XYZ file of C-alpha atoms in Angstrom:
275
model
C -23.044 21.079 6.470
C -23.733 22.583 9.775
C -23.985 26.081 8.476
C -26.780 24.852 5.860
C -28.334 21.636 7.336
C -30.691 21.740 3.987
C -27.221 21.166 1.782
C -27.579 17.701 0.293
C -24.138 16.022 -0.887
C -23.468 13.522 -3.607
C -23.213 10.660 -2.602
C -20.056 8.931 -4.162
C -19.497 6.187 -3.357
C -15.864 6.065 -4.028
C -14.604 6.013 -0.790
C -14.419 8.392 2.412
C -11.290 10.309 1.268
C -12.951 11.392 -2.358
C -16.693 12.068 -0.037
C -14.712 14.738 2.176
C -13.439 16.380 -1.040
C -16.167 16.418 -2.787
C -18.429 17.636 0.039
C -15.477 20.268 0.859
C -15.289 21.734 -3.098
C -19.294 22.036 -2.884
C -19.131 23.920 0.720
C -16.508 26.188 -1.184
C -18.024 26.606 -4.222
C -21.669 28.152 -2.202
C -19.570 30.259 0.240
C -19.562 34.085 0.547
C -16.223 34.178 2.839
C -17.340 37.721 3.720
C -20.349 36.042 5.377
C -19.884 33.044 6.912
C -17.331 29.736 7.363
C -18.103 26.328 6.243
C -18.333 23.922 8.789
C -18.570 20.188 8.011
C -19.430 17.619 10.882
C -18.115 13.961 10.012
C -20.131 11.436 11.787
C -19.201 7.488 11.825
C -21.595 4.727 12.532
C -21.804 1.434 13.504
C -24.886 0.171 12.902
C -25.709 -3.331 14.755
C -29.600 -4.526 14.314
C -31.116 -1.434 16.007
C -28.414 -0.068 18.065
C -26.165 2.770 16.546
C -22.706 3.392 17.702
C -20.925 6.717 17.412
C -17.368 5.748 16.373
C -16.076 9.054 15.196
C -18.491 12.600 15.727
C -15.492 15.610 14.400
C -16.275 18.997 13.132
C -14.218 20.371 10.212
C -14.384 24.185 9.232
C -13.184 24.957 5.798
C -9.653 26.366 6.863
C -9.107 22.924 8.597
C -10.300 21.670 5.513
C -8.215 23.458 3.243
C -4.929 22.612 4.994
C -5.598 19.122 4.884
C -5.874 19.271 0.760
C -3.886 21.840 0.214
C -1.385 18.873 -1.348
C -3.801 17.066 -3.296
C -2.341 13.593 -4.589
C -2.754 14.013 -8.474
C -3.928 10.770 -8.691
C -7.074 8.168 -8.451
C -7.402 8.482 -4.517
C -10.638 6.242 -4.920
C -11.424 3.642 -1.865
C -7.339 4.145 -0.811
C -8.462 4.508 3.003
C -10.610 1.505 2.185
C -7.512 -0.459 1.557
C -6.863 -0.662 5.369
C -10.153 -2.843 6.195
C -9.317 -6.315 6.595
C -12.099 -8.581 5.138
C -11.753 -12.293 6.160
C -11.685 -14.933 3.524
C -13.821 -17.682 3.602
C -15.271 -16.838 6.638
C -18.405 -15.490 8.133
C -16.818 -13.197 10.665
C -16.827 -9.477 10.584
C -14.433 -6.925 8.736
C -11.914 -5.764 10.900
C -12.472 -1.554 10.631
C -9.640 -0.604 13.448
C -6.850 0.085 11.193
C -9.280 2.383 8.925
C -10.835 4.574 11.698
C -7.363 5.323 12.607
C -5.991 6.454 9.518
C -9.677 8.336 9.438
C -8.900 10.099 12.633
C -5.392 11.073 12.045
C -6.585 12.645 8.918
C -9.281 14.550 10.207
C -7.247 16.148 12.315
C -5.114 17.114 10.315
C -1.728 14.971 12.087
C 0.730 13.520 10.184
C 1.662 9.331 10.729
C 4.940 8.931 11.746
C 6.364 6.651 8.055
C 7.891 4.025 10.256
C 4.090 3.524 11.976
C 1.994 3.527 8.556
C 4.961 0.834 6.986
C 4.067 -1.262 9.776
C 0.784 -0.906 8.832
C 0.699 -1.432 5.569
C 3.381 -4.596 5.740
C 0.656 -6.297 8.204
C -1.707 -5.742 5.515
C 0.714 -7.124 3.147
C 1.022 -10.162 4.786
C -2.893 -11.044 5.005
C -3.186 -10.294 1.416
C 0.146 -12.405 0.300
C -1.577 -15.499 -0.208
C -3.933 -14.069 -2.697
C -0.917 -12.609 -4.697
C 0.546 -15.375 -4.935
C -0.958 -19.124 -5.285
C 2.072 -21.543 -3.980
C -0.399 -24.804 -5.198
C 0.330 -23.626 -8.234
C 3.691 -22.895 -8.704
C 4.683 -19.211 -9.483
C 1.244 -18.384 -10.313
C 1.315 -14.715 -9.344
C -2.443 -12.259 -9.177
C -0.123 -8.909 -10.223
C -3.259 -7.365 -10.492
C -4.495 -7.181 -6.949
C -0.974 -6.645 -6.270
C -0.606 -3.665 -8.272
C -3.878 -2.157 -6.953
C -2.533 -2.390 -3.631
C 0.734 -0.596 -3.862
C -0.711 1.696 -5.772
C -3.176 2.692 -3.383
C -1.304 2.290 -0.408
C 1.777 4.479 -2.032
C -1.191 7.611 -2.881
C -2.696 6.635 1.187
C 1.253 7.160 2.340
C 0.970 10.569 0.645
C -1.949 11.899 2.590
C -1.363 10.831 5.440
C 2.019 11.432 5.443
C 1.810 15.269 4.670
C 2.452 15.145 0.679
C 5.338 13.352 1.423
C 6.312 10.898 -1.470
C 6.364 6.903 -0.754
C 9.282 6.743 -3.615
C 11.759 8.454 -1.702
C 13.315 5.171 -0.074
C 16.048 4.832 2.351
C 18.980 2.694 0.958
C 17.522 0.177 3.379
C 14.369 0.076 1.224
C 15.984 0.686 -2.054
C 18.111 -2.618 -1.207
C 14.940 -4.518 -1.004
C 12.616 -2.893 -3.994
C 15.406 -3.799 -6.010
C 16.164 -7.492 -5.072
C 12.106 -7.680 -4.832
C 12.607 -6.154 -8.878
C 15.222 -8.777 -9.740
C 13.303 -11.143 -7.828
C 9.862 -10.595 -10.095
C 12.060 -10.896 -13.379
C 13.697 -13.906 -12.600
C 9.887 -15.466 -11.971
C 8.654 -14.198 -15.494
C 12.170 -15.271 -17.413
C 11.741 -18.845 -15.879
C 8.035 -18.912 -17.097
C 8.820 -17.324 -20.351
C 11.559 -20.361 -21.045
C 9.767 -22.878 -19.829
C 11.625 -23.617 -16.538
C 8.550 -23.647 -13.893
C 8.631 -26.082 -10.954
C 6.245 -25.883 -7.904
C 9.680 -24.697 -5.690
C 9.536 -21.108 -8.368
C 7.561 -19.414 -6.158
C 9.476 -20.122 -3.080
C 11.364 -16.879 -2.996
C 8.105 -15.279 -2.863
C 6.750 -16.976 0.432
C 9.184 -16.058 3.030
C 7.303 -14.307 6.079
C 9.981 -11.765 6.274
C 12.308 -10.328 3.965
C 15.232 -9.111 6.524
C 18.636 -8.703 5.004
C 19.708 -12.506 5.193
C 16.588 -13.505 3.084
C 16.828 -10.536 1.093
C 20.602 -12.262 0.231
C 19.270 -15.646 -0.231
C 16.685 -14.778 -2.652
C 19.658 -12.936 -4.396
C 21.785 -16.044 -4.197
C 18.911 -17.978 -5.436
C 17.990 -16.314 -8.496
C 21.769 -15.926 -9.394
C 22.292 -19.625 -9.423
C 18.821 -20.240 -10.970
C 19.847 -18.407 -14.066
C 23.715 -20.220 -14.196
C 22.065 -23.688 -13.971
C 18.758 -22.775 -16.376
C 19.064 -24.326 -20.088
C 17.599 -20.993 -21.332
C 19.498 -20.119 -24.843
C 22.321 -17.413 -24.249
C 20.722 -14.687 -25.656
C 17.361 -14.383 -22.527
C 20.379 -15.605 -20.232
C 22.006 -12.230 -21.435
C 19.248 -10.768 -21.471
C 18.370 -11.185 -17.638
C 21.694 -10.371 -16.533
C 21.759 -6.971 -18.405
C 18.408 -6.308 -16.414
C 20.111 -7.409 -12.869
C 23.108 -4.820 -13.733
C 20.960 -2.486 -14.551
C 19.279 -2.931 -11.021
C 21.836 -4.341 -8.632
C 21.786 -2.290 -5.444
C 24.787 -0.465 -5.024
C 25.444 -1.936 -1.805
C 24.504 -5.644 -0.218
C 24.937 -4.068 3.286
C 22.169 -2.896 5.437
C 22.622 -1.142 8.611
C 23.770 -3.334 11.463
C 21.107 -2.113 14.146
C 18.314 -2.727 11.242
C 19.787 -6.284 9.342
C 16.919 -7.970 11.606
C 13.533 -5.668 10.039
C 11.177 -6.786 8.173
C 11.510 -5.279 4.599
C 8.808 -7.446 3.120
C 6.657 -4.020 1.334
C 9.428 -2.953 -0.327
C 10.612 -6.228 -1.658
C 6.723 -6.993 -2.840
C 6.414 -3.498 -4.166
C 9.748 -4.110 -6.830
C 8.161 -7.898 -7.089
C 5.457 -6.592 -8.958
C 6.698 -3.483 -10.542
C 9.074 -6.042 -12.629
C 6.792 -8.917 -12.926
C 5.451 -10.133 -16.541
């Protein structure tokens, strides 16, 4: 607090989005507006044996501060900007903090990410992560969990950054592939839940892009997985009432866009619909 250098803040450790706030409501909460403005400096370090390097010095008064939450996500926005740090697996190197001191900046002052920009983003992400959702060793073995966590935080990051903007408001583009990615998820848990699970299940969930000719495939794929499975009638009915329920309204995507990557919206209905 630059105003009141003796102002301690609680430290809490649930991210940098939920520190700002709470160091912004305790600013506001001690202020006499008819006396003086809050000022917050945000410093980031990089700290390397004894050498400290500045990586982001910005100063924040409480109007900026105010029109960044003035559209507060009503939601858990713990560790969501932490979502963007790539941590290598099994390997000794270094996180990778780019991709988070970006989305840092653009928030702190207060700009707005273009959607097609964070997508890209968060579908690189996506793809790093993939192999922990899903175990192709063994089978259709799917960690929905993880999964789950990072749609969910991602979808509340979109919203901030985005300027309250909503991630569920999907072009038919993206609706196309949430719901394939939906139908996709059920037919995984229906073929566990009768019974039917060889190692080639989880194929449909490996592709390293989900344009609008794999999007169809997978379709085609789970259509004749269900006329050729020995389930009983009744969770072969069962399925299809779900796909009719879900079935994009059109197969058709855009011509000058039949060739992107669709791959976060497919995931995102994957585990939305997965058992």
């Amino acid at each position: 607090d630059l105003e009141n250098p003796a102002n301690r803040f609680e430290d809490k450790r649930t991210g940098f989005y939920d520190q700002v706030l709470s160091n912004y409501k305790k600013i506001k909460s001690s202020i006499n507006n008819t006396v003086r403005k809050g000022q917050l400096k945000t410093i980031v370090l990089k700290v390397n044996n004894s050498q400290k390097i500045v990586l982001i010095d910005s100063n924040l008064t409480i109007d900026q501060l105010e029109k960044i939450f003035q559209k507060l996500p009503a939601k858990n926005t713990a560790m969501v900007f932490e979502e963007l740090i790539i941590k290598p697996e099994k390997s000794k190197k270094p996180p990778i903090w780019e991709d988070y001191l970006w989305a840092i900046r653009s928030f702190l002052l207060g700009l707005p990410i273009q959607r097609h920009d964070l997508l890209l983003k968060f579908s690189l992400h996506l793809k790093k992560k993939q192999h922990h959702f899903i175990e192709t060793r063994k089978g259709s073995f799917i960690n929905s969990k993880e999964a789950k966590t990072f749609f969910s935080k991602t979808g509340i990051l979109y919203e901030i950054l985005c300027g309250g903007e909503s991630m569920d408001k999907l072009s038919g583009d993206e609706e196309l592939a949430y719901k394939i990615g939906m139908i996709a998820g059920k037919y995984v848990s229906f073929k566990k839940s009768v019974g039917e699970n060889p190692n080639s299940l989880a194929d449909i969930l490996t592709y390293s892009k989900y344009d609008e000719s794999k999007l169809r495939h997978v379709f085609s794929r789970v259509s004749q997985g269900i006329f050729l499975s020995n389930a009983a009638e009744n969770k072969k009915e069962e399925f299809n009432s779900f796909v009719k329920e879900n079935i994009p309204l059109t197969m058709n995507v855009k011509f000058e866009k039949q060739s992107e990557d669709y791959s976060y919206f497919f995931f995102r209905g994957v585990f939305e619909s997965i058992a």
